[in-house]
Coordinates of C-alpha atoms in Angstrom, one line a residue:
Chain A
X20 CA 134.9 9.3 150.7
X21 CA 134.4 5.6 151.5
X22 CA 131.3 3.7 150.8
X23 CA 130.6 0.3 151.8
X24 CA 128.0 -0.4 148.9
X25 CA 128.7 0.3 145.4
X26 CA 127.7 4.4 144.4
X27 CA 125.7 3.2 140.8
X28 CA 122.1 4.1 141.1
X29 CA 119.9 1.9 138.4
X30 CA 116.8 2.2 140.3
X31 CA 115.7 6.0 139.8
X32 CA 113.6 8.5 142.3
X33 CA 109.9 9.2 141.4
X34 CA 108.6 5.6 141.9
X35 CA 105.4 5.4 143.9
X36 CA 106.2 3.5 147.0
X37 CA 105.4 4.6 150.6
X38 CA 106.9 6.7 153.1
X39 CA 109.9 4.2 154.5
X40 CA 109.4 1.4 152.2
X41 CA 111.7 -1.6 152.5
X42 CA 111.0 -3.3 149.3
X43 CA 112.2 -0.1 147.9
X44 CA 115.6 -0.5 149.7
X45 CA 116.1 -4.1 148.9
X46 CA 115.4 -3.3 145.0
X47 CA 117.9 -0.4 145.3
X48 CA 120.8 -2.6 146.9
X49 CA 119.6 -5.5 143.9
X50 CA 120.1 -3.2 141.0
X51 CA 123.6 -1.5 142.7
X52 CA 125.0 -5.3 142.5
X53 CA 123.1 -6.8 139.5
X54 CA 123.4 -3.8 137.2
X55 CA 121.7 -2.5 133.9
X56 CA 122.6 -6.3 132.3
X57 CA 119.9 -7.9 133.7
X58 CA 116.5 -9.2 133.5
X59 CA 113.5 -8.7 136.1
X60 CA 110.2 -10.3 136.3
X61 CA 107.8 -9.2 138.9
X62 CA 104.1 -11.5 140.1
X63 CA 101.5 -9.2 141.6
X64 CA 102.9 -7.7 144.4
X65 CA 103.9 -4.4 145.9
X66 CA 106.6 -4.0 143.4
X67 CA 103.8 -4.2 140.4
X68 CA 102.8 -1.2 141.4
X69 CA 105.7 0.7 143.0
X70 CA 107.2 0.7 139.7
X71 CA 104.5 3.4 137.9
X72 CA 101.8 3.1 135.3
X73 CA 102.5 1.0 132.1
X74 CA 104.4 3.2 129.8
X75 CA 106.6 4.1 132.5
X76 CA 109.0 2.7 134.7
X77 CA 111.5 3.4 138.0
X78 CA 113.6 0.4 137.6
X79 CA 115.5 1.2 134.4
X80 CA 116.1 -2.8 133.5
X81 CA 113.7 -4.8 131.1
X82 CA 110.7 -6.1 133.7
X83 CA 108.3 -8.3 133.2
X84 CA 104.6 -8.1 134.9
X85 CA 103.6 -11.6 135.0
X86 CA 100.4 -13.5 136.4
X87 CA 100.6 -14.3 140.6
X88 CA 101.6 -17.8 140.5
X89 CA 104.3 -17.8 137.9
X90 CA 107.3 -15.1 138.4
X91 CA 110.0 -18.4 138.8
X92 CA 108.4 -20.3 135.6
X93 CA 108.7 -16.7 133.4
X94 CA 112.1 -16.0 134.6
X95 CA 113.1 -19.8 133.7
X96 CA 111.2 -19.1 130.4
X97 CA 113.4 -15.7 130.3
X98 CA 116.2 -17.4 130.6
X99 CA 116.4 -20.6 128.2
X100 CA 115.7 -18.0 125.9
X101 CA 118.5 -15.9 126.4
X102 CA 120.8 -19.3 126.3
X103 CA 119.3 -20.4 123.2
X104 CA 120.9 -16.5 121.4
X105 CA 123.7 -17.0 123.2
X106 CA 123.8 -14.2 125.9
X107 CA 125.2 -16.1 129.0
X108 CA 125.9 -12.7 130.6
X109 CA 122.5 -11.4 131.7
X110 CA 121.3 -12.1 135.1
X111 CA 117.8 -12.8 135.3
X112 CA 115.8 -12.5 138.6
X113 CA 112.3 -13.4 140.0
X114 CA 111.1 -10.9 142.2
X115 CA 108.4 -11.6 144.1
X116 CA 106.8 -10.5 147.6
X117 CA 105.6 -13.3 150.7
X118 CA 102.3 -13.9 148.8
X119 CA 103.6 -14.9 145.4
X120 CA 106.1 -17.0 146.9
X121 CA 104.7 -18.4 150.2
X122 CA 101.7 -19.3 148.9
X123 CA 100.8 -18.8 145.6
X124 CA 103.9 -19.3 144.1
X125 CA 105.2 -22.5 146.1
X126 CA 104.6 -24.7 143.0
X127 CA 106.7 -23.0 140.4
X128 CA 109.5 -21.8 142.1
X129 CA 110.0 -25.9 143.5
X130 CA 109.7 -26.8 139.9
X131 CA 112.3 -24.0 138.9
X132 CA 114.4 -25.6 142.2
X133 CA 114.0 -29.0 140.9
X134 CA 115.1 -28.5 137.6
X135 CA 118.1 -25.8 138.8
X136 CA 117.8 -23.5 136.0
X137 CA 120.6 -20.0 136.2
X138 CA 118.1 -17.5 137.8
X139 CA 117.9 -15.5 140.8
X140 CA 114.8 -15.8 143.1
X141 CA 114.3 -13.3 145.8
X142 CA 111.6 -12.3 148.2
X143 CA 110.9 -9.4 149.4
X144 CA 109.1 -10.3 152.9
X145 CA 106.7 -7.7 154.1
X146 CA 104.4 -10.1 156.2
X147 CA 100.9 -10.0 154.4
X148 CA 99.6 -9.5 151.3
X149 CA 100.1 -5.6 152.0
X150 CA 99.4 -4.7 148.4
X151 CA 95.8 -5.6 148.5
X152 CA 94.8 -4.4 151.6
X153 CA 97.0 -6.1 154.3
X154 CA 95.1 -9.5 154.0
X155 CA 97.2 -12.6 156.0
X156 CA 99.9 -15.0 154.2
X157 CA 101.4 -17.8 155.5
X158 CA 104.8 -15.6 155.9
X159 CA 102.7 -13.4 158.5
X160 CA 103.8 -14.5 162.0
X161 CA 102.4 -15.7 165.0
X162 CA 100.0 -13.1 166.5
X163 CA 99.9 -10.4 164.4
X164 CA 97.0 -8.1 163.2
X165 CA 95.8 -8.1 159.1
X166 CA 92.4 -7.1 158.0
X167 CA 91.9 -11.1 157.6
X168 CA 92.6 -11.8 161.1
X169 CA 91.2 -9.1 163.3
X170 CA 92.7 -8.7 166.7
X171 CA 89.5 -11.1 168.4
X172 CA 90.8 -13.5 165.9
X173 CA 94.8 -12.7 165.0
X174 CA 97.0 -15.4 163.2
X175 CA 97.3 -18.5 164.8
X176 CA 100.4 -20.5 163.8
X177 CA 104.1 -19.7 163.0
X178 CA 105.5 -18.5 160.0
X179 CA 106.5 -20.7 157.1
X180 CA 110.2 -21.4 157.3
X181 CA 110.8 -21.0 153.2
X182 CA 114.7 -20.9 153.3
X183 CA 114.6 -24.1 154.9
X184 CA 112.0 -25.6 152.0
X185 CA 114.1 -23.9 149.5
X186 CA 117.2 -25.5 151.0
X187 CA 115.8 -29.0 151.0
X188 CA 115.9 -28.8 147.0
X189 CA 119.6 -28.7 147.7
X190 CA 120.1 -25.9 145.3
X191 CA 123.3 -23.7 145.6
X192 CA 122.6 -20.9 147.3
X193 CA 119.7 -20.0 149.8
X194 CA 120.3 -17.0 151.7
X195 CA 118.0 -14.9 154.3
X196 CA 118.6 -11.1 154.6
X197 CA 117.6 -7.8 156.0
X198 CA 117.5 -4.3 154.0
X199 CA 118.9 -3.0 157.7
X200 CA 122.5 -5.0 157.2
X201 CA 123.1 -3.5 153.3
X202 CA 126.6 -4.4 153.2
X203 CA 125.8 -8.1 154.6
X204 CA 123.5 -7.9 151.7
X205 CA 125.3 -6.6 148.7
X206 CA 127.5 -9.5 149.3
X207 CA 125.3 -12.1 149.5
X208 CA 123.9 -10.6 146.2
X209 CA 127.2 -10.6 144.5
X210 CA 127.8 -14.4 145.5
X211 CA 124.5 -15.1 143.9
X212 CA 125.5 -13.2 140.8
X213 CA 128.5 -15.6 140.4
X214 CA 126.9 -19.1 141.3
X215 CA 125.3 -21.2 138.6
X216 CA 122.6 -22.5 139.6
X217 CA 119.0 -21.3 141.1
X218 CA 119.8 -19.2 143.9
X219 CA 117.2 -18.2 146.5
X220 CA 117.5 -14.8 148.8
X221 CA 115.1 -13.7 151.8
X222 CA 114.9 -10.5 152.2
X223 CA 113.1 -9.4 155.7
X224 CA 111.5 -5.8 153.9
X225 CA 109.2 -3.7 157.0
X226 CA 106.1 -2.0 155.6
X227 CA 105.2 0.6 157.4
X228 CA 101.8 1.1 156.4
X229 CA 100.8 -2.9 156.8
X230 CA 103.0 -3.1 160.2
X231 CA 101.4 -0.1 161.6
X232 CA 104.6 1.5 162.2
X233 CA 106.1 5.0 161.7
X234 CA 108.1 5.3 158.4
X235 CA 110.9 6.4 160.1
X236 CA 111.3 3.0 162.3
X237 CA 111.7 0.8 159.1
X238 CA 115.5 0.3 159.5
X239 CA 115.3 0.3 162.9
X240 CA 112.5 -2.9 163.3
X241 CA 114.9 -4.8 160.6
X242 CA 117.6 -4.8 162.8
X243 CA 115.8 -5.7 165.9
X244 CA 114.0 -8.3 163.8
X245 CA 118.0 -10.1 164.0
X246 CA 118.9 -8.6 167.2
X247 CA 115.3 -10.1 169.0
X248 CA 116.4 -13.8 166.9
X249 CA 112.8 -14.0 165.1
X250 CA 114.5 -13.6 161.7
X251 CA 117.9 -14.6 161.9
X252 CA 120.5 -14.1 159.0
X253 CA 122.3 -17.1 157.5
X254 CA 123.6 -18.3 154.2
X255 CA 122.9 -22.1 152.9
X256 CA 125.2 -23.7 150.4
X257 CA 124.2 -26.8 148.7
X258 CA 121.2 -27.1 151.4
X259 CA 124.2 -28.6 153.7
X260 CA 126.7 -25.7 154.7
X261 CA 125.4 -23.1 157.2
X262 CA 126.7 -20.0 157.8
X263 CA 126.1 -17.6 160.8
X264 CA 126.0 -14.0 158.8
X265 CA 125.2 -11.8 162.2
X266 CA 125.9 -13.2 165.3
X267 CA 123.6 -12.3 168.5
X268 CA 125.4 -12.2 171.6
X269 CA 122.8 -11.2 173.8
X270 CA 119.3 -11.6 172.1
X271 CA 117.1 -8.7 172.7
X272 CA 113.6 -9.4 174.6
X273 CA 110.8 -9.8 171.8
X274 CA 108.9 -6.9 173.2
X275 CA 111.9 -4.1 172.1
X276 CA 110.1 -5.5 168.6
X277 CA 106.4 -5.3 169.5
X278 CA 106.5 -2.0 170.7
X279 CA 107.1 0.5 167.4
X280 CA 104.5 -1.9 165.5
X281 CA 101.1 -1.5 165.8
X282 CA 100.0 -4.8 164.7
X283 CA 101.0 -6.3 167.6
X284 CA 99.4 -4.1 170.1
X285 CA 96.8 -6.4 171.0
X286 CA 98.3 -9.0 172.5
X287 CA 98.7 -10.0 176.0
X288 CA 101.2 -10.6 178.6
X289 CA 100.9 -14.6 178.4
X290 CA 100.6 -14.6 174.5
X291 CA 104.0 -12.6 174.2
X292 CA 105.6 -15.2 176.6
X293 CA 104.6 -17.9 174.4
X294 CA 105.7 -15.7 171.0
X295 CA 109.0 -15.7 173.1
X296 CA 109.5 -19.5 174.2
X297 CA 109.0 -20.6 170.2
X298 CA 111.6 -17.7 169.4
X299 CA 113.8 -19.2 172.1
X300 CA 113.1 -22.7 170.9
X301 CA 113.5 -22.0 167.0
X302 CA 116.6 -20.6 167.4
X303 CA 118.3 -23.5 168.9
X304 CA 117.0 -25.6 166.3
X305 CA 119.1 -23.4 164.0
X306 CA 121.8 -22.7 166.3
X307 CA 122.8 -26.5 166.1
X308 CA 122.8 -26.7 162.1
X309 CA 125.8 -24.5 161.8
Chain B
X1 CA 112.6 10.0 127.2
X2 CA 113.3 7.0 124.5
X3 CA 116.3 4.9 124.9
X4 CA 118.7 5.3 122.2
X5 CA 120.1 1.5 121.0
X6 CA 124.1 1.0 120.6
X7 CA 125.2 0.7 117.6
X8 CA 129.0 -0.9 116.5
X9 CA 131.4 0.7 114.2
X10 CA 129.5 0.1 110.5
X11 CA 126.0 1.3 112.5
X12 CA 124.8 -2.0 113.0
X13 CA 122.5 -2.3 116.2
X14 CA 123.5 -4.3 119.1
X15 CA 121.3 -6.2 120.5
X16 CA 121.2 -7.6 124.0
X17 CA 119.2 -7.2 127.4
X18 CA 121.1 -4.3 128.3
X19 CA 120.3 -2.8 124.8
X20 CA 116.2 -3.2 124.7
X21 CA 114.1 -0.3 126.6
X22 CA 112.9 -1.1 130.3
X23 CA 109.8 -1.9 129.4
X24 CA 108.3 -3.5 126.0
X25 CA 107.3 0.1 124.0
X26 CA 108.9 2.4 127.2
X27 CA 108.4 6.0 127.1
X28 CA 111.2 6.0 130.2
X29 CA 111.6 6.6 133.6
X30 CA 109.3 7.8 136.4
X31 CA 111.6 10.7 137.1
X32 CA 108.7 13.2 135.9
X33 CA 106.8 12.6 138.6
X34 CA 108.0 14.7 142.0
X35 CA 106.7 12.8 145.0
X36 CA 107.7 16.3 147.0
X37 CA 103.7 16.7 147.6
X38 CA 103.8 13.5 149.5
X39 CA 106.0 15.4 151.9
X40 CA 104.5 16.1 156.0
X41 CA 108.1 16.5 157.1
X42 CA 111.1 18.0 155.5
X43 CA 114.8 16.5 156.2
X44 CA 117.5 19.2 156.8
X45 CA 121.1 18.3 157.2
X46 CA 123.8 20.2 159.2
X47 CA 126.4 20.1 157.2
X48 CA 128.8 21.7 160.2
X49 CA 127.2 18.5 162.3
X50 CA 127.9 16.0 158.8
X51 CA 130.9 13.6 159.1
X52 CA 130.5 12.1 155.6
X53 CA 129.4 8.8 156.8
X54 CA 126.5 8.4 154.0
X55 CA 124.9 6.1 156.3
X56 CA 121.6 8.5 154.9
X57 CA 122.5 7.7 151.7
X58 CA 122.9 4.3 151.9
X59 CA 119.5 3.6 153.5
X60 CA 117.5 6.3 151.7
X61 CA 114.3 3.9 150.0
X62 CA 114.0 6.8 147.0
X63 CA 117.3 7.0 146.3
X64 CA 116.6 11.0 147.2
X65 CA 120.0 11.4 148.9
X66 CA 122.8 12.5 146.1
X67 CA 126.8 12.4 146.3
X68 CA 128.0 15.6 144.9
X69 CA 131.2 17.0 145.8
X70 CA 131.8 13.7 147.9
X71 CA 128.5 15.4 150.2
X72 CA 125.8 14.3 150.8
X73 CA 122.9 16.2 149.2
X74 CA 119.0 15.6 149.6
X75 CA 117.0 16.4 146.1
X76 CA 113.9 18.0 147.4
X77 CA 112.0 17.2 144.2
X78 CA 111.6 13.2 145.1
X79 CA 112.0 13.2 149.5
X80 CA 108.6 12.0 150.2
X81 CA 109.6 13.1 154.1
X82 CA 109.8 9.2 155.9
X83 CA 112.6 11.0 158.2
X84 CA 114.6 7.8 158.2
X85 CA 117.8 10.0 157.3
X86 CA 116.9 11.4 160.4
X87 CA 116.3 8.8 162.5
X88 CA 119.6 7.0 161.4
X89 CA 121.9 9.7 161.3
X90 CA 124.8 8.8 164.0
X91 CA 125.3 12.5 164.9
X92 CA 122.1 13.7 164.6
X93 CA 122.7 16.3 161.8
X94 CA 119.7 15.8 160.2
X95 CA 116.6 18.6 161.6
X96 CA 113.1 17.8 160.9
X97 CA 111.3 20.6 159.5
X98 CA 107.5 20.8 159.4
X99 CA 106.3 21.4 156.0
X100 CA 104.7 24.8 154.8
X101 CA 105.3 26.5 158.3

């Protein structure tokens, strides 16, 4: 038997995602590396309720619910805390979805950057605020359909490039991801684990309910997210040092993407060319950092 | 379910991170609660068809997909039927079933 990801399960069955959830996944592959010594604390986001009604919980780890804006300033909080009894072990992580870090959260988790205390930030990236009803955040990309921004009016604008702000704080480790690439993952996990530091991890997680999608797709539409080069998979060290993770030979037309998502039905021919172009154009911006 | 605190040789308790409950006043894990109801479509492997690869282990978002006897094994009790196994399985071992036929 050979298994590419470590066999420990912390995260237990019986937790109330949906069908095919990605956050789910990227928890799972979290808790395999990070282990029962560790620390979470969780904004208002999918995850706040995934995890089960108050008394109970499918994580197995001390959690913490905190308000929206302040999962980076709690786990900060968490950890000076920790220092100050004298348990440098524990890992402490901020987990937080597109909404509470995107938008809401922008504020404290720069402040945490800026002051590089030891935790572990990582979003879980499902598009939209898909917890509350699908409604549009500034990590929902160009074109798509949210109950915020009906197909006469979809998004207008591209997503917000956070590894890059993240990266201009210089801290040690920013990192994107995908829950289709576990093993890529794992390891980028377990070099976070051993860097002082704040580190920072993107993790691309498909929701099939807010996507439109069918459960079964959710691996499937992260990889092509890599393969199509709209959310490529790097690693940045000190904000200067890039590293390819996943190579694209030959990048996949955007459409292979659009088609198993129903949030994207809507759009037409001329509106996909243009998706395409600032694909096309982004990725040689990138291309040249490394 | 509470979570019993170590204790060191005299019976002292040990405290730490890894020693306090999940949750402030826990009464433990979700594992009561069997999501099979949420279940359209029932996963099935071929274990003639299985090469071990535990790619639907790896990706399964429960984790409902156990290792015994180095095999994989789905715990009907917690498969809330997304079919990803299914859909990922490199031999196509896995045969959707619908449920209560």
């Amino acid at each position: 038997m050979k298994l590419t990801i470590p066999e420990r399960e912390i995260m237990q069955p019986g937790h109330l995602a949906c069908q095919g959830c990605g956050a789910s996944m990227a928890m799972r592959y979290a808790l395999k590396i990070f282990g029962r010594d560790s620390v979470l604390t969780i904004p208002a986001c999918c995850w706040a309720v995934i995890d089960g009604p108050f008394p109970y919980t499918a994580v197995n780890v001390p959690l913490f619910h905190t308000a929206f804006e302040t999962a980076a300033v709690m786990a900060s909080g968490i950890k000076a805390g920790l220092d100050v009894q004298g348990e440098k072990s524990t890992n402490v992580i901020a987990w937080a979805g597109d909404g509470g870090t995107f938008d809401i959260g922008i504020q404290a988790i720069s402040g945490a950057a800026e002051r590089n205390d030891d935790i572990t930030y990582i979003v879980y990236d499902n598009e939209a605020y898909m917890n509350t009803g699908i409604q549009r955040s500034s990590a929902t990309p160009h074109g798509a359909w949210t109950t915020t921004t009906p197909i006469k009016h979809y998004k207008i604008g591209a997503k917000k490039n956070m590894v890059e702000i993240m990266s201009a704080h210089r801290i040690p480790y920013a990192a994107t991801a995908s829950v289709a690439y576990p093993e890529d993952l794992c390891k980028k996990l377990e070099k976070a684990k051993n860097i002082r530091g704040f580190k920072f991890i993107h993790i691309l997680a498909p929701c099939p309910t807010g996507w439109k999608s069918d459960p079964k797709y959710t691996v499937k539409l992260a990889k092509l997210a890599v393969q199509t080069n709209i959310f490529p998979i790097y690693e940045i060290e000190n904000g200067l040092k890039y590293t390819q993770n996943k190579k694209v030979k030959q990048r996949k037309p955007i459409t292979e993407y659009f088609k198993y998502q129903g949030r994207f039905k809507h759009l037409k021919k001329e509106e996909v060319e243009f998706i395409q172009k600032s694909i096309d154009r982004e990725n040689e911006i990138l291309l040249k950092k490394f | 379910m509470l979570i019993k605190f170590r204790t060191d040789k005299k019976g002292v308790k040990i405290s730490g991170a890894k020693d306090m409950p999940p949750m402030p006043a826990s009464l433990g894990l979700m594992n009561w609660n069997k999501t099979s109801s949420w279940r359209n479509l029932k996963p099935i492997i071929d274990y003639e068809k299985c090469i071990d690869c535990f790619i639907c282990w790896k990706f399964c978002p429960e984790p409902a997909i156990k290792i015994v006897d180095e095999r994989p094994v789905i715990d009907y009790d917690f498969c809330k039927g997304c079919m990803l196994c299914a859909e990922e399985c490199p031999k196509d071992a896995i045969a959707t079933e619908v449920e209560g036929k």
